[in-house]
Amino acid sequence: MTTRFTGSFTQQEPIPQDAIEAAIRVMRSGRLHRYNVAEGERSQTAALEVEFAAYLGVRYCLAVASGGYALGCALRALGVAPGAPVLTNAFTLAPVPGAIAAIGARPVFVESTESLTIDLAHLEAQAAATGAKVLMLSHMRGHQPDMEAVQRIARDHGLWIIEDCAHTMGGSWGGAPSGTHGTIACFSAQTYKHINSGEGGFLTTNDPELAARAVLLSGSYMLYDRHEAAPEPEVFERLRTEVPNISGRMDNLRAAILRPQLAALPDQVARWAALHDAMEEGLRNTPGLALIARDPKAVRVGSSLQFRLPNWDGAAVRSLVAACKARGVELKWFGDDIARGYTSRYDHWGYAAPPDLPQTDRVLAALIDMRLPLTFSQDDCRVIAEVIREEVMARARRAAAE
Ligand SMILES: *Cc1c(COP(=O)(O)O)cnc(C)c1O
């Protein structure tokens, strides 16, 4: 009998009971807007910002409407002008070049390595060729480059680093939380990330002027003194008439849902690590399949798993994805010609006039992606790995026989 997986790759865990109760309290109060507070009350959103800043060990945090909003807000806070080049990973998701395009700036894509991190030699070459002032570094699927090397390149070329930590919330590099190696970091609290308020995001920094600009940009209606993880009012005084309001605030209902989830994040990261380990264990030493190499200084959050099928032709990959799907295992292929679901690729972003990036093309043509929701059990991981292993080996054998 062939093994089949019957679970769901997109089923999240329920919102924890304490978060549901906190949300009900906010709804009973009617004070959902972050600046709508009773006498002496601290808003849920302000409290969440303090907690997130403390969690990361940074001075300033702004909670916003989405991760994509945080990325755009970061670019605006840095004063990136229309038409300016912004370096970013060719291997990332659509909201990253989208945030650059939203301010009229120009995404400049940098090649990806087989470890799914930014290619440092190409980064240097692109920085020199374009004179870009900003690197929007996307830790796509949780894979982080050598951050010391990135910092050195940034220093040499006068680059600000905005870290896109949508997939690394809860992870670290070199013992420091992901999001503390650049000038600004952006996070997402969207349902498919690591804490879930449906939509939501964070912008963090240690720079008081950038933090003040971000708060004003997010739509603070001059109520910036109600922010606690923000700089002193004097910093705002200098900026308040020069920074436009581009509303993208978080609200108290989402903040209430997120606070207990943030407290539970370290436990969730440990659970993800156990699932990711079980899955990698089941796939290790499968002929025709390569796991992704990991920098020992990086601590990844295992909310998804990637592997490579080096030198497979497209028809074989397509047949593998179909065969796994028929057995209940949902794999995504980044080499597909058309954008499906979450697997759009740099050359699908026509507005950004993507160049040819042959190295990234080779990496993506071999790349398979899979979600690992926390509703999976260790047993689920074993079953899923067994299905993939059997289907990969059947095809690798056939290819060898040809
Ligand atoms: C989800 C995501 C974002 C932005 O998040 P939203 O909250 O959906 O706007 C940014 N970068 C990457 C890599 C993402 O996957």
Short mmCIF file of C-alpha atoms and ligand atoms in Angstrom, two decimals:
data_model
loop_
_atom_site.label_atom_id
_atom_site.label_comp_id
_atom_site.label_asym_id
_atom_site.label_seq_id
_atom_site.Cartn_x
_atom_site.Cartn_y
_atom_site.Cartn_z
CA MET A 1 0.00 0.00 0.00
CA THR A 2 1.35 3.43 -0.85
CA THR A 3 1.72 5.93 1.97
CA ARG A 4 -0.48 9.03 1.75
CA PHE A 5 -0.50 12.20 3.78
CA THR A 6 -3.97 13.43 4.70
CA GLY A 7 -3.20 16.62 6.66
CA SER A 8 -3.16 20.24 5.50
CA PHE A 9 -0.06 22.26 4.60
CA THR A 10 -1.86 25.54 5.17
CA GLN A 11 -3.69 24.91 8.46
CA GLN A 12 -2.51 27.23 11.23
CA GLU A 13 -2.87 26.58 14.91
CA PRO A 14 -5.82 28.34 16.56
CA ILE A 15 -5.23 31.72 18.19
CA PRO A 16 -4.30 30.93 21.83
CA GLN A 17 -7.08 31.27 24.41
CA ASP A 18 -5.38 34.14 26.31
CA ALA A 19 -5.08 36.04 23.03
CA ILE A 20 -8.76 35.46 22.25
CA GLU A 21 -9.69 36.77 25.69
CA ALA A 22 -7.48 39.82 25.27
CA ALA A 23 -9.14 40.49 21.91
CA ILE A 24 -12.60 40.24 23.47
CA ARG A 25 -11.61 42.78 26.13
CA VAL A 26 -10.50 45.23 23.43
CA MET A 27 -13.74 44.70 21.50
CA ARG A 28 -15.81 45.25 24.65
CA SER A 29 -13.95 48.53 25.22
CA GLY A 30 -14.64 49.74 21.69
CA ARG A 31 -11.20 51.39 21.72
CA LEU A 32 -9.68 49.64 18.71
CA HIS A 33 -7.71 52.58 17.38
CA ARG A 34 -4.23 52.71 18.88
CA TYR A 35 -4.59 56.33 20.01
CA ASN A 36 -8.06 55.83 21.52
CA VAL A 37 -7.14 55.32 25.18
CA ALA A 38 -9.03 55.90 28.40
CA GLU A 39 -7.55 58.13 31.14
CA GLY A 40 -4.31 56.51 32.30
CA GLU A 41 -4.66 53.58 29.91
CA ARG A 42 -1.76 52.16 27.93
CA SER A 43 -2.85 50.94 24.50
CA GLN A 44 -2.32 47.34 23.48
CA THR A 45 -0.34 48.57 20.48
CA ALA A 46 2.04 50.69 22.58
CA ALA A 47 2.56 47.76 24.97
CA LEU A 48 3.25 45.38 22.08
CA GLU A 49 5.87 47.76 20.66
CA VAL A 50 7.67 47.89 24.01
CA GLU A 51 7.59 44.09 24.25
CA PHE A 52 8.80 43.57 20.68
CA ALA A 53 11.67 46.04 21.14
CA ALA A 54 12.67 44.24 24.35
CA TYR A 55 12.42 40.85 22.67
CA LEU A 56 14.80 41.99 19.94
CA GLY A 57 16.99 44.05 22.25
CA VAL A 58 16.57 47.29 20.24
CA ARG A 59 15.55 50.79 21.27
CA TYR A 60 12.66 51.54 18.94
CA CYS A 61 9.74 49.60 17.50
CA LEU A 62 6.76 50.68 15.43
CA ALA A 63 3.84 48.30 14.88
CA VAL A 64 2.22 48.71 11.46
CA ALA A 65 -0.45 47.31 9.18
CA SER A 66 1.73 44.79 7.32
CA GLY A 67 5.27 43.64 6.66
CA GLY A 68 5.10 45.19 3.21
CA TYR A 69 4.09 48.52 4.77
CA ALA A 70 7.09 48.31 7.12
CA LEU A 71 9.43 47.82 4.14
CA GLY A 72 8.01 50.84 2.30
CA CYS A 73 8.09 52.92 5.47
CA ALA A 74 11.76 51.99 5.99
CA LEU A 75 12.65 53.20 2.48
CA ARG A 76 10.75 56.46 2.99
CA ALA A 77 12.34 57.01 6.41
CA LEU A 78 15.76 56.68 4.76
CA GLY A 79 14.72 59.25 2.17
CA VAL A 80 15.08 56.98 -0.85
CA ALA A 81 14.10 59.11 -3.84
CA PRO A 82 12.02 58.12 -6.88
CA GLY A 83 14.23 56.49 -9.49
CA ALA A 84 16.95 55.59 -6.97
CA PRO A 85 18.42 52.08 -7.24
CA VAL A 86 17.73 49.76 -4.28
CA LEU A 87 19.66 46.50 -4.07
CA THR A 88 17.68 43.41 -3.13
CA ASN A 89 17.73 39.62 -3.42
CA ALA A 90 16.57 38.13 -6.71
CA PHE A 91 15.26 35.23 -4.60
CA THR A 92 12.55 36.82 -2.48
CA LEU A 93 8.80 37.31 -2.52
CA ALA A 94 6.74 39.87 -4.39
CA PRO A 95 6.17 42.36 -1.47
CA VAL A 96 9.90 43.18 -1.40
CA PRO A 97 10.36 44.55 -4.96
CA GLY A 98 6.77 45.79 -4.58
CA ALA A 99 7.75 48.02 -1.64
CA ILE A 100 10.63 49.45 -3.69
CA ALA A 101 8.36 50.05 -6.69
CA ALA A 102 5.70 51.64 -4.44
CA ILE A 103 7.96 54.64 -3.77
CA GLY A 104 8.98 54.85 -7.42
CA ALA A 105 12.47 53.51 -6.74
CA ARG A 106 14.17 50.86 -8.86
CA PRO A 107 14.82 47.29 -7.62
CA VAL A 108 18.31 46.07 -8.54
CA PHE A 109 18.36 42.31 -8.16
CA VAL A 110 21.35 40.43 -6.78
CA GLU A 111 22.04 36.78 -7.62
CA SER A 112 21.25 33.97 -5.19
CA THR A 113 23.62 31.22 -4.07
CA GLU A 114 22.73 27.54 -3.77
CA SER A 115 22.37 28.18 -0.03
CA LEU A 116 19.53 30.57 -1.00
CA THR A 117 21.35 33.61 0.36
CA ILE A 118 22.47 36.75 -1.44
CA ASP A 119 25.62 36.28 -3.56
CA LEU A 120 28.21 38.51 -1.90
CA ALA A 121 30.47 38.94 -4.95
CA HIS A 122 27.49 39.97 -7.08
CA LEU A 123 26.27 42.25 -4.29
CA GLU A 124 29.59 44.10 -4.34
CA ALA A 125 29.56 44.31 -8.13
CA GLN A 126 25.98 45.65 -8.22
CA ALA A 127 26.68 48.13 -5.42
CA ALA A 128 29.70 49.46 -7.34
CA ALA A 129 27.90 49.50 -10.70
CA THR A 130 24.75 51.30 -9.51
CA GLY A 131 25.97 53.49 -6.65
CA ALA A 132 22.92 52.34 -4.66
CA LYS A 133 22.65 53.65 -1.10
CA VAL A 134 20.29 50.97 0.26
CA LEU A 135 20.35 47.19 0.44
CA MET A 136 16.97 45.65 1.21
CA LEU A 137 18.26 42.28 2.38
CA SER A 138 15.56 39.64 2.34
CA HIS A 139 16.13 36.62 4.56
CA MET A 140 13.97 34.61 2.22
CA ARG A 141 12.66 31.36 3.71
CA GLY A 142 14.84 32.04 6.76
CA HIS A 143 18.22 31.67 5.03
CA GLN A 144 20.72 34.25 6.26
CA PRO A 145 24.03 35.14 4.60
CA ASP A 146 27.29 35.77 6.47
CA MET A 147 26.09 38.96 8.13
CA GLU A 148 29.59 40.14 9.02
CA ALA A 149 30.55 39.98 5.35
CA VAL A 150 27.37 41.85 4.39
CA GLN A 151 28.15 44.54 6.99
CA ARG A 152 31.67 44.90 5.61
CA ILE A 153 30.36 45.32 2.05
CA ALA A 154 27.80 47.82 3.33
CA ARG A 155 30.55 49.84 5.04
CA ASP A 156 32.80 49.75 1.96
CA HIS A 157 30.02 50.90 -0.36
CA GLY A 158 28.14 53.25 1.96
CA LEU A 159 24.96 51.13 2.01
CA TRP A 160 22.16 51.28 4.56
CA ILE A 161 20.88 47.78 5.32
CA ILE A 162 17.15 47.20 5.69
CA GLU A 163 16.64 43.62 6.83
CA ASP A 164 13.47 41.88 5.66
CA CYS A 165 12.87 39.48 8.55
CA ALA A 166 9.46 38.21 7.47
CA HIS A 167 10.88 34.66 7.63
CA THR A 168 13.42 35.08 10.44
CA MET A 169 11.34 36.43 13.32
CA GLY A 170 12.64 34.34 16.22
CA GLY A 171 15.89 33.41 14.43
CA SER A 172 19.40 34.72 14.97
CA TRP A 173 22.83 35.09 13.39
CA GLY A 174 26.07 34.94 15.36
CA GLY A 175 24.12 34.91 18.63
CA ALA A 176 22.25 38.18 17.88
CA PRO A 177 18.56 38.18 16.89
CA SER A 178 17.85 38.42 13.19
CA GLY A 179 16.96 42.05 12.55
CA THR A 180 19.80 43.54 14.58
CA HIS A 181 22.54 43.47 11.91
CA GLY A 182 21.32 46.39 9.81
CA THR A 183 19.98 49.91 10.25
CA ILE A 184 16.29 49.02 10.09
CA ALA A 185 14.51 45.66 10.29
CA CYS A 186 11.02 44.79 9.08
CA PHE A 187 8.83 41.93 10.27
CA SER A 188 5.45 40.53 9.32
CA ALA A 189 2.64 39.21 11.55
CA GLN A 190 0.68 37.94 8.59
CA THR A 191 -1.04 34.56 9.01
CA TYR A 192 1.66 32.53 7.22
CA LYS A 193 4.56 33.96 9.24
CA HIS A 194 5.61 33.28 12.84
CA ILE A 195 2.99 35.15 14.83
CA ASN A 196 -0.49 35.60 13.45
CA SER A 197 -2.80 38.60 13.47
CA GLY A 198 -4.06 38.05 9.94
CA GLU A 199 -2.15 41.11 8.79
CA GLY A 200 0.43 43.15 10.67
CA GLY A 201 4.07 44.14 10.81
CA PHE A 202 6.89 45.80 12.74
CA LEU A 203 9.69 48.21 11.97
CA THR A 204 12.63 48.30 14.39
CA THR A 205 15.76 50.43 14.60
CA ASN A 206 18.22 51.95 17.06
CA ASP A 207 18.34 55.25 15.15
CA PRO A 208 16.17 57.93 16.83
CA GLU A 209 15.64 60.06 13.75
CA LEU A 210 14.66 57.09 11.56
CA ALA A 211 12.32 55.85 14.30
CA ALA A 212 10.66 59.27 14.59
CA ARG A 213 10.26 59.51 10.81
CA ALA A 214 8.68 56.04 10.73
CA VAL A 215 6.20 56.92 13.48
CA LEU A 216 5.21 60.14 11.68
CA LEU A 217 4.97 58.32 8.34
CA SER A 218 2.72 55.62 9.81
CA GLY A 219 0.08 58.24 10.62
CA SER A 220 0.59 59.41 14.19
CA TYR A 221 -1.66 62.50 13.95
CA MET A 222 0.88 64.26 16.17
CA LEU A 223 0.08 61.83 18.99
CA TYR A 224 3.60 60.44 18.91
CA ASP A 225 3.93 60.97 22.65
CA ARG A 226 1.63 57.93 23.08
CA HIS A 227 4.40 55.73 21.69
CA GLU A 228 6.69 54.24 24.32
CA ALA A 229 9.23 52.39 22.15
CA ALA A 230 9.93 55.68 20.35
CA PRO A 231 12.40 58.55 20.76
CA GLU A 232 11.88 61.64 22.93
CA PRO A 233 9.42 64.31 21.71
CA GLU A 234 12.31 66.68 20.83
CA VAL A 235 13.34 64.39 17.97
CA PHE A 236 9.81 64.68 16.56
CA GLU A 237 9.70 68.45 16.91
CA ARG A 238 12.32 68.84 14.21
CA LEU A 239 10.52 66.49 11.82
CA ARG A 240 6.80 66.86 12.40
CA THR A 241 6.10 69.32 9.59
CA GLU A 242 8.43 67.75 7.06
CA VAL A 243 7.29 64.09 7.14
CA PRO A 244 4.00 63.17 5.40
CA ASN A 245 1.30 60.98 6.95
CA ILE A 246 0.99 57.73 4.98
CA SER A 247 -1.38 55.81 7.22
CA GLY A 248 -0.44 52.23 8.01
CA ARG A 249 -0.95 51.88 11.76
CA MET A 250 -1.56 48.71 13.70
CA ASP A 251 -4.75 48.57 15.79
CA ASN A 252 -5.37 47.40 19.34
CA LEU A 253 -7.28 44.29 18.34
CA ARG A 254 -4.33 42.87 16.43
CA ALA A 255 -1.89 43.98 19.08
CA ALA A 256 -3.94 42.19 21.74
CA ILE A 257 -3.84 38.99 19.70
CA LEU A 258 -0.10 39.29 19.13
CA ARG A 259 1.14 39.99 22.66
CA PRO A 260 0.60 36.45 24.02
CA GLN A 261 1.93 35.00 20.76
CA LEU A 262 5.12 37.02 21.06
CA ALA A 263 5.60 35.70 24.58
CA ALA A 264 5.20 32.15 23.24
CA LEU A 265 7.49 32.67 20.23
CA PRO A 266 10.63 31.02 21.70
CA ASP A 267 8.62 27.84 22.41
CA GLN A 268 7.18 27.90 18.90
CA VAL A 269 10.66 28.29 17.41
CA ALA A 270 11.76 25.19 19.34
CA ARG A 271 8.75 23.26 18.02
CA TRP A 272 9.53 24.35 14.46
CA ALA A 273 13.13 23.24 14.88
CA ALA A 274 11.97 19.77 15.94
CA LEU A 275 9.68 19.47 12.89
CA HIS A 276 12.37 20.76 10.53
CA ASP A 277 14.93 18.33 11.98
CA ALA A 278 12.52 15.40 11.58
CA MET A 279 11.82 16.33 7.98
CA GLU A 280 15.50 16.80 7.10
CA GLU A 281 16.32 13.52 8.81
CA GLY A 282 13.74 11.75 6.64
CA LEU A 283 15.14 13.29 3.45
CA ARG A 284 18.85 13.03 4.17
CA ASN A 285 20.89 10.79 1.84
CA THR A 286 18.15 10.59 -0.76
CA PRO A 287 19.86 10.08 -4.13
CA GLY A 288 19.00 12.95 -6.49
CA LEU A 289 18.00 15.30 -3.66
CA ALA A 290 20.21 17.86 -1.90
CA LEU A 291 19.39 19.59 1.38
CA ILE A 292 20.27 23.29 1.72
CA ALA A 293 23.63 24.00 3.35
CA ARG A 294 23.37 26.12 6.48
CA ASP A 295 25.80 28.61 7.99
CA PRO A 296 26.54 27.28 11.51
CA LYS A 297 26.23 30.85 12.84
CA ALA A 298 22.62 31.05 11.67
CA VAL A 299 19.69 29.88 13.78
CA ARG A 300 16.82 29.35 11.42
CA VAL A 301 13.12 29.18 12.17
CA GLY A 302 11.96 25.97 10.50
CA SER A 303 8.55 27.20 9.34
CA SER A 304 9.33 25.92 5.85
CA LEU A 305 11.78 23.55 4.24
CA GLN A 306 13.59 23.77 0.92
CA PHE A 307 15.57 21.21 -1.00
CA ARG A 308 17.24 21.05 -4.39
CA LEU A 309 16.92 18.62 -7.27
CA PRO A 310 20.23 19.38 -9.00
CA ASN A 311 20.32 18.83 -12.77
CA TRP A 312 16.74 17.53 -13.02
CA ASP A 313 14.89 18.50 -16.17
CA GLY A 314 11.66 20.46 -15.85
CA ALA A 315 9.42 17.58 -16.91
CA ALA A 316 10.83 15.34 -14.16
CA VAL A 317 10.34 18.03 -11.51
CA ARG A 318 6.78 18.65 -12.70
CA SER A 319 6.00 14.94 -12.54
CA LEU A 320 7.49 14.71 -9.03
CA VAL A 321 5.34 17.62 -7.80
CA ALA A 322 2.23 16.02 -9.35
CA ALA A 323 2.99 12.57 -7.91
CA CYS A 324 3.57 14.00 -4.42
CA LYS A 325 0.37 16.04 -4.67
CA ALA A 326 -1.57 12.88 -5.57
CA ARG A 327 -0.23 11.43 -2.30
CA GLY A 328 -1.26 14.51 -0.29
CA VAL A 329 2.15 16.23 -0.20
CA GLU A 330 2.12 19.84 -1.42
CA LEU A 331 5.43 20.93 -2.90
CA LYS A 332 6.05 24.24 -4.64
CA TRP A 333 8.55 24.54 -7.46
CA PHE A 334 10.32 27.88 -7.91
CA GLY A 335 11.37 26.95 -11.44
CA ASP A 336 7.87 27.13 -12.88
CA ASP A 337 7.38 29.42 -15.89
CA ILE A 338 4.34 31.14 -14.44
CA ALA A 339 3.79 32.58 -10.97
CA ARG A 340 1.62 30.30 -8.84
CA GLY A 341 0.61 31.03 -5.27
CA TYR A 342 3.65 32.09 -3.29
CA THR A 343 6.27 31.02 -5.80
CA SER A 344 6.56 34.07 -8.03
CA ARG A 345 10.07 34.69 -9.25
CA TYR A 346 12.13 37.78 -10.08
CA ASP A 347 11.55 37.47 -13.82
CA HIS A 348 7.77 37.53 -13.22
CA TRP A 349 8.03 41.09 -11.85
CA GLY A 350 7.87 42.80 -15.24
CA TYR A 351 7.49 46.32 -13.76
CA ALA A 352 10.98 45.99 -12.28
CA ALA A 353 12.59 45.32 -15.69
CA PRO A 354 14.36 42.24 -14.33
CA PRO A 355 17.74 41.48 -15.89
CA ASP A 356 18.97 37.98 -16.78
CA LEU A 357 20.40 36.33 -13.69
CA PRO A 358 21.68 32.97 -14.92
CA GLN A 359 22.96 31.80 -11.55
CA THR A 360 19.64 32.49 -9.82
CA ASP A 361 17.81 30.82 -12.73
CA ARG A 362 19.86 27.65 -12.14
CA VAL A 363 19.21 27.77 -8.39
CA LEU A 364 15.46 28.29 -8.80
CA ALA A 365 15.11 25.65 -11.54
CA ALA A 366 16.23 23.08 -8.97
CA LEU A 367 14.40 24.50 -5.94
CA ILE A 368 11.50 22.87 -4.13
CA ASP A 369 9.71 24.56 -1.26
CA MET A 370 7.38 23.19 1.38
CA ARG A 371 5.53 24.72 4.32
CA LEU A 372 5.87 23.26 7.81
CA PRO A 373 2.90 24.50 9.85
CA LEU A 374 2.94 23.84 13.59
CA THR A 375 -0.17 21.71 13.18
CA PHE A 376 2.17 19.00 11.78
CA SER A 377 3.34 16.27 14.17
CA GLN A 378 6.66 14.45 14.12
CA ASP A 379 4.78 11.52 12.58
CA ASP A 380 3.40 13.76 9.83
CA CYS A 381 6.97 14.79 9.01
CA ARG A 382 8.05 11.17 8.77
CA VAL A 383 5.15 10.31 6.44
CA ILE A 384 5.73 13.36 4.23
CA ALA A 385 9.47 12.68 4.01
CA GLU A 386 8.79 9.05 3.09
CA VAL A 387 6.46 10.06 0.26
CA ILE A 388 9.00 12.55 -1.13
CA ARG A 389 11.87 10.12 -0.76
CA GLU A 390 10.05 7.35 -2.63
CA GLU A 391 8.97 9.62 -5.48
CA VAL A 392 12.41 11.25 -5.81
CA MET A 393 14.17 7.88 -5.82
CA ALA A 394 11.80 6.41 -8.42
CA ARG A 395 12.66 9.29 -10.76
CA ALA A 396 16.37 9.34 -9.96
CA ARG A 397 16.49 5.60 -10.81
CA ARG A 398 14.63 6.16 -14.07
CA ALA A 399 16.98 8.99 -15.04
CA ALA A 400 20.00 6.83 -14.25
CA ALA A 401 18.58 3.99 -16.40
CA GLU A 402 18.11 6.26 -19.44
C1 LIG B 1 5.30 37.99 3.72
C2 LIG B 1 6.53 38.62 3.31
C3 LIG B 1 6.74 40.00 3.40
C4 LIG B 1 5.72 41.02 3.74
O1 LIG B 1 4.71 40.66 4.50
P1 LIG B 1 3.17 41.11 4.43
O2 LIG B 1 2.88 41.25 5.87
O3 LIG B 1 2.43 40.04 3.72
O4 LIG B 1 3.11 42.44 3.71
C5 LIG B 1 8.00 40.48 3.09
N1 LIG B 1 8.98 39.66 2.69
C6 LIG B 1 8.81 38.34 2.55
C7 LIG B 1 9.96 37.51 2.11
C8 LIG B 1 7.58 37.78 2.85
O5 LIG B 1 7.40 36.47 2.70
#
